[in-house]
C-alpha positions as a LaTeX table, in Angstrom:
\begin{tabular}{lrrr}
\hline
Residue & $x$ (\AA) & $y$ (\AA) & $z$ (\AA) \\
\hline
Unk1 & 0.00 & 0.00 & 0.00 \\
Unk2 & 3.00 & 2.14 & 0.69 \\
Unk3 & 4.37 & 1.66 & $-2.47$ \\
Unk4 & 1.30 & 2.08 & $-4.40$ \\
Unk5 & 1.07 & 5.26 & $-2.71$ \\
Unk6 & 4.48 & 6.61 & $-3.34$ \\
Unk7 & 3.95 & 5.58 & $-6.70$ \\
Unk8 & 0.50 & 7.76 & $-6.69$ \\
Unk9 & 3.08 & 10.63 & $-5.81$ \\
Unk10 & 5.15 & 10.14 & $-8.35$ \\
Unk11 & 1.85 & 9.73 & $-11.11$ \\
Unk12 & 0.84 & 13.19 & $-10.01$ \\
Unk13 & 4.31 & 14.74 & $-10.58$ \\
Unk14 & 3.92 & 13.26 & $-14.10$ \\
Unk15 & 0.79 & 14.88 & $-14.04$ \\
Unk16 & 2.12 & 18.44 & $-13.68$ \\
Unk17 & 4.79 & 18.09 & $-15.92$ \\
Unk18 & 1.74 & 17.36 & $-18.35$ \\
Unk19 & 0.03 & 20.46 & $-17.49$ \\
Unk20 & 3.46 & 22.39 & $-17.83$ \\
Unk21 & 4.13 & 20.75 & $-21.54$ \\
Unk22 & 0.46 & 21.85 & $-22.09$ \\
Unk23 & 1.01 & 25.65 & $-20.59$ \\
Unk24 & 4.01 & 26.05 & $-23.23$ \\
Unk25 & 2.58 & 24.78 & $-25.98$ \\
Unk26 & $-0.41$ & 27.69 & $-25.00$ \\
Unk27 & 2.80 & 30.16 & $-24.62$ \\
Unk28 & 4.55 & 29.02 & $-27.92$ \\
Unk29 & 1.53 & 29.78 & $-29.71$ \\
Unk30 & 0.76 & 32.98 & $-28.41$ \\
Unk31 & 4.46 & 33.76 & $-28.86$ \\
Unk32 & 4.35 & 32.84 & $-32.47$ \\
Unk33 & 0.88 & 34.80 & $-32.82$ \\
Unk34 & 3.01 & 37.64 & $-32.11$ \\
Unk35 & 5.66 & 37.35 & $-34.42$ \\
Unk36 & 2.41 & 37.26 & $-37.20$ \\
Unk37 & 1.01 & 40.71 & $-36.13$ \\
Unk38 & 4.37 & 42.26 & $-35.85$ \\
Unk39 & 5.48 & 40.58 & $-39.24$ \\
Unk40 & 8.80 & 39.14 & $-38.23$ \\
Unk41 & 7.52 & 35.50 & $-38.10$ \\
Unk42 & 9.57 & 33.86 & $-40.86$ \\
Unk43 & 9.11 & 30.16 & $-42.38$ \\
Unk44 & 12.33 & 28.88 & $-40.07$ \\
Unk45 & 10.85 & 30.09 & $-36.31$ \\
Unk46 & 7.35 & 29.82 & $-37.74$ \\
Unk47 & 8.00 & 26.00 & $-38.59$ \\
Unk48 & 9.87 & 25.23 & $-35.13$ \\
Unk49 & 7.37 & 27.00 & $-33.25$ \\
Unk50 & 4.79 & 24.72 & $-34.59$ \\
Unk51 & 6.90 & 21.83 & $-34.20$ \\
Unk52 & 7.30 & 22.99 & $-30.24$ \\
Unk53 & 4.03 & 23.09 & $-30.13$ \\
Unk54 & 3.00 & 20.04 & $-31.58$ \\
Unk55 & 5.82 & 18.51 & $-29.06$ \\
Unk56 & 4.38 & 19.93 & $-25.93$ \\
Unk57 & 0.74 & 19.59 & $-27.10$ \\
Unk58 & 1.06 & 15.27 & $-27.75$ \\
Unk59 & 3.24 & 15.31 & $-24.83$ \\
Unk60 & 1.38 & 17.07 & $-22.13$ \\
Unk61 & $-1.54$ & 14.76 & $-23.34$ \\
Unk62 & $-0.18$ & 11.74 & $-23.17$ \\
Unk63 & 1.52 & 12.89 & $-19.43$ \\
Unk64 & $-1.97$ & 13.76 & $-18.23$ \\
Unk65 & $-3.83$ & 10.73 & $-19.46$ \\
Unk66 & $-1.30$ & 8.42 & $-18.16$ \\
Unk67 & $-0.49$ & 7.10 & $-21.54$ \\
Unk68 & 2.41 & 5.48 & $-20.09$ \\
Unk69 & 3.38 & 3.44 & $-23.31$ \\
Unk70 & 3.90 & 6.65 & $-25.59$ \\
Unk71 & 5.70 & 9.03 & $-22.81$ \\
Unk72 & 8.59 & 8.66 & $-24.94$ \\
Unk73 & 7.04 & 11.45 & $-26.59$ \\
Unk74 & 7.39 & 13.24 & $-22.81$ \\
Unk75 & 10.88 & 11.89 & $-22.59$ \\
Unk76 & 12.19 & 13.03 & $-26.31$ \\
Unk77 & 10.77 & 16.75 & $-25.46$ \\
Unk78 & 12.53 & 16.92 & $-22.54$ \\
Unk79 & 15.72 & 15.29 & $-23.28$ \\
Unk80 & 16.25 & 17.99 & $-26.06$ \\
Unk81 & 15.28 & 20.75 & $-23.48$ \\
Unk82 & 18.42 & 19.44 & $-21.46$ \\
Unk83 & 21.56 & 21.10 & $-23.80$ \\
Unk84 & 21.80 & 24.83 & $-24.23$ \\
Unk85 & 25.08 & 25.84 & $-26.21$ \\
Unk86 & 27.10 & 27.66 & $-27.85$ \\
Unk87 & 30.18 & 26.50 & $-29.54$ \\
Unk88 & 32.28 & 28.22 & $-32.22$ \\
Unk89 & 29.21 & 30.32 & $-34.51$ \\
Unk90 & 25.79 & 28.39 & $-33.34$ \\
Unk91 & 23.88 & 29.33 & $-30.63$ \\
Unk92 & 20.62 & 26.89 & $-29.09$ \\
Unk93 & 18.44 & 26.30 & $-26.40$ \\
Unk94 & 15.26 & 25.28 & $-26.16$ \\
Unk95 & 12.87 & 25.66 & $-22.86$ \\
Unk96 & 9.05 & 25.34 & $-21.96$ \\
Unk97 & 8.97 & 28.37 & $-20.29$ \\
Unk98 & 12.85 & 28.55 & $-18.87$ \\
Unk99 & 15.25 & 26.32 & $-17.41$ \\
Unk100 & 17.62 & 26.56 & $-14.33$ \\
Unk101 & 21.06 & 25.68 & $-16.19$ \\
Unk102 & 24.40 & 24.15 & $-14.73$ \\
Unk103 & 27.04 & 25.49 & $-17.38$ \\
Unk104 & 30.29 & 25.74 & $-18.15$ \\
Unk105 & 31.79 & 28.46 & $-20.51$ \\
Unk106 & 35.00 & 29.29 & $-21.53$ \\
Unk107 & 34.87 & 32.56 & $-23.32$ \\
Unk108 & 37.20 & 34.29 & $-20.94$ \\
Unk109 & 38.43 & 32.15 & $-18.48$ \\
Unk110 & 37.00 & 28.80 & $-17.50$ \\
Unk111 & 33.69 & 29.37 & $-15.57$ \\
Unk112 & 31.37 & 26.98 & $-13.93$ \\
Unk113 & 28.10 & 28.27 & $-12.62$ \\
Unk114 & 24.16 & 28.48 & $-12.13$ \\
Unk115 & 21.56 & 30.74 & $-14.46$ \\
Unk116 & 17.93 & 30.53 & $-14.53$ \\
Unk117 & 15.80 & 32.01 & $-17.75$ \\
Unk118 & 12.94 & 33.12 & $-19.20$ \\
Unk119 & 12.72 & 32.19 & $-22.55$ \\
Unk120 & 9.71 & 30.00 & $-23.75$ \\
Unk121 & 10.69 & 28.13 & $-27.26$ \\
Unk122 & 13.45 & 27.70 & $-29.15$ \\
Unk123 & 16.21 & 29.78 & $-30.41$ \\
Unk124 & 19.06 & 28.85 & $-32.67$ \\
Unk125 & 21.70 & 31.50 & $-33.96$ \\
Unk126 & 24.63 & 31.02 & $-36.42$ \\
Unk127 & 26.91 & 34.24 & $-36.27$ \\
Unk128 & 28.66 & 34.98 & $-39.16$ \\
Unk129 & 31.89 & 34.60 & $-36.84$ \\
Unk130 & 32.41 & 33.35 & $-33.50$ \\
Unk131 & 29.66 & 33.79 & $-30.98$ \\
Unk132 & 30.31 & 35.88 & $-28.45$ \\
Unk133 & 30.17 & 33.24 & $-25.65$ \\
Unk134 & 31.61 & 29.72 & $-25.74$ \\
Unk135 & 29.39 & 27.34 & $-23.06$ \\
Unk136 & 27.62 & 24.10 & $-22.41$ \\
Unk137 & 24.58 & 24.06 & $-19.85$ \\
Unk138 & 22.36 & 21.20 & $-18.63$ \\
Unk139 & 18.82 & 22.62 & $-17.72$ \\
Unk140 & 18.70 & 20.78 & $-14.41$ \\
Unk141 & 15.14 & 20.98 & $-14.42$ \\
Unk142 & 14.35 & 19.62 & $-17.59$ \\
Unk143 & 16.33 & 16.74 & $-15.77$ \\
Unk144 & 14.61 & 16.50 & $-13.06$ \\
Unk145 & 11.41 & 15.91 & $-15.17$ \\
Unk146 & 12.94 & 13.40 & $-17.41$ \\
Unk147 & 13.82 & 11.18 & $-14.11$ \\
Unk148 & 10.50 & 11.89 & $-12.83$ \\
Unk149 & 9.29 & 10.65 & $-16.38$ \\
Unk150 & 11.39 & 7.82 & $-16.73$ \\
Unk151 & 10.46 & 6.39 & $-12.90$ \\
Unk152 & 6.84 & 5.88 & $-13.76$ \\
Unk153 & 6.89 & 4.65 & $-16.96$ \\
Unk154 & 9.07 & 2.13 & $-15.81$ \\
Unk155 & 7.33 & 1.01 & $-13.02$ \\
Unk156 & 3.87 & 1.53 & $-15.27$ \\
Unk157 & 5.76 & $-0.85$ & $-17.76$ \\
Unk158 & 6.55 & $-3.36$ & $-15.27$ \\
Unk159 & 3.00 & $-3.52$ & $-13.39$ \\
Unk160 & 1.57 & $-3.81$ & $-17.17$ \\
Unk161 & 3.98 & $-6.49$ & $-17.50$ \\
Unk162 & 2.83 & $-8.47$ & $-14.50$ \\
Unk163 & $-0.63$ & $-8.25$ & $-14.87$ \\
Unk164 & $-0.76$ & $-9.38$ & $-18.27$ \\
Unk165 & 2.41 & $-12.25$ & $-18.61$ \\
Unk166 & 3.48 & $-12.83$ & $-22.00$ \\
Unk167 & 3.39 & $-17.14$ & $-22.61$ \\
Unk168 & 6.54 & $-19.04$ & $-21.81$ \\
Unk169 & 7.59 & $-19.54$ & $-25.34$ \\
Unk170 & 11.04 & $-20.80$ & $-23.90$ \\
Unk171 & 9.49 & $-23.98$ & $-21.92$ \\
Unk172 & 10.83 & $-27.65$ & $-22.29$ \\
Unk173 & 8.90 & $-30.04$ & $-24.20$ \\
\hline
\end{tabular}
């Protein structure tokens, strides 16, 4: 009963991480809305936005209606929400709403450190010469959601597994 009700816990965290993949794909789109009316949507952010959106959208469904057997959709979004970089002329990240980020940049001097963002989306830049600033971060969060993510489905995939045993197809004659 005690484990059924930590595992209850850890259903509802999956929950919320639902409703957050849900909440950016709102933001994404109201983001991208913007850069119609203004006019400086172009076919590039337009297209990612709606791929981000899409993303979120399937995942944040499938998170929320326990569709344990496709939260690799869940798992895919976040694991490319966990690099942010930028090395020699490109320039990425890509967030729900922001990330909390462990990095490590080297533009100056070898740094290590902690930064937290707002920046729902995606961004990619390719300078014409080096960028500016030379780093790696890890959006800790993203990670924490991803272990949070890969905990239940694993436990959902074993409990599916036990209730419904597959026949012994190695068995003696």
């Amino acid at each position: 009963q005690q484990e059924q009700q930590a595992f209850s816990i850890v259903e509802n965290r999956v929950k919320i991480i639902g409703y957050f993949q849900l909440s950016a794909a709102v933001v994404v789109l109201f983001m991208l809305i913007l850069l119609v009316i203004d006019g400086s949507a172009t076919m590039l952010n337009s297209s990612i936005a709606i791929i981000a959106i899409a993303l979120n959208a399937v995942a944040g469904y499938t998170a929320i209606n326990e569709m344990y057997d496709k939260y690799w959709i869940s798992v895919l979004n976040q694991l490319i929400q966990v690099p942010s970089l930028a090395i020699g002329s490109i320039k990425t990240a890509y967030s729900r709403f922001g990330a909390i980020y462990f990095y490590i940049d080297w533009t100056n001097d070898v740094q290590f450190g902690f930064s937290a963002s707002f920046s729902p989306g995606f961004s990619f830049f390719k300078f014409t010469g080096i960028s500016p600033t030379q780093y790696i971060g890890v959006d800790i969060l993203a990670l924490i959601f991803l272990v949070a993510l890969l905990t239940v489905s694993q436990v959902k995939g074993t409990a599916s597994k036990q209730m419904h045993p597959t026949p012994n197809s190695g068995a003696a004659d």
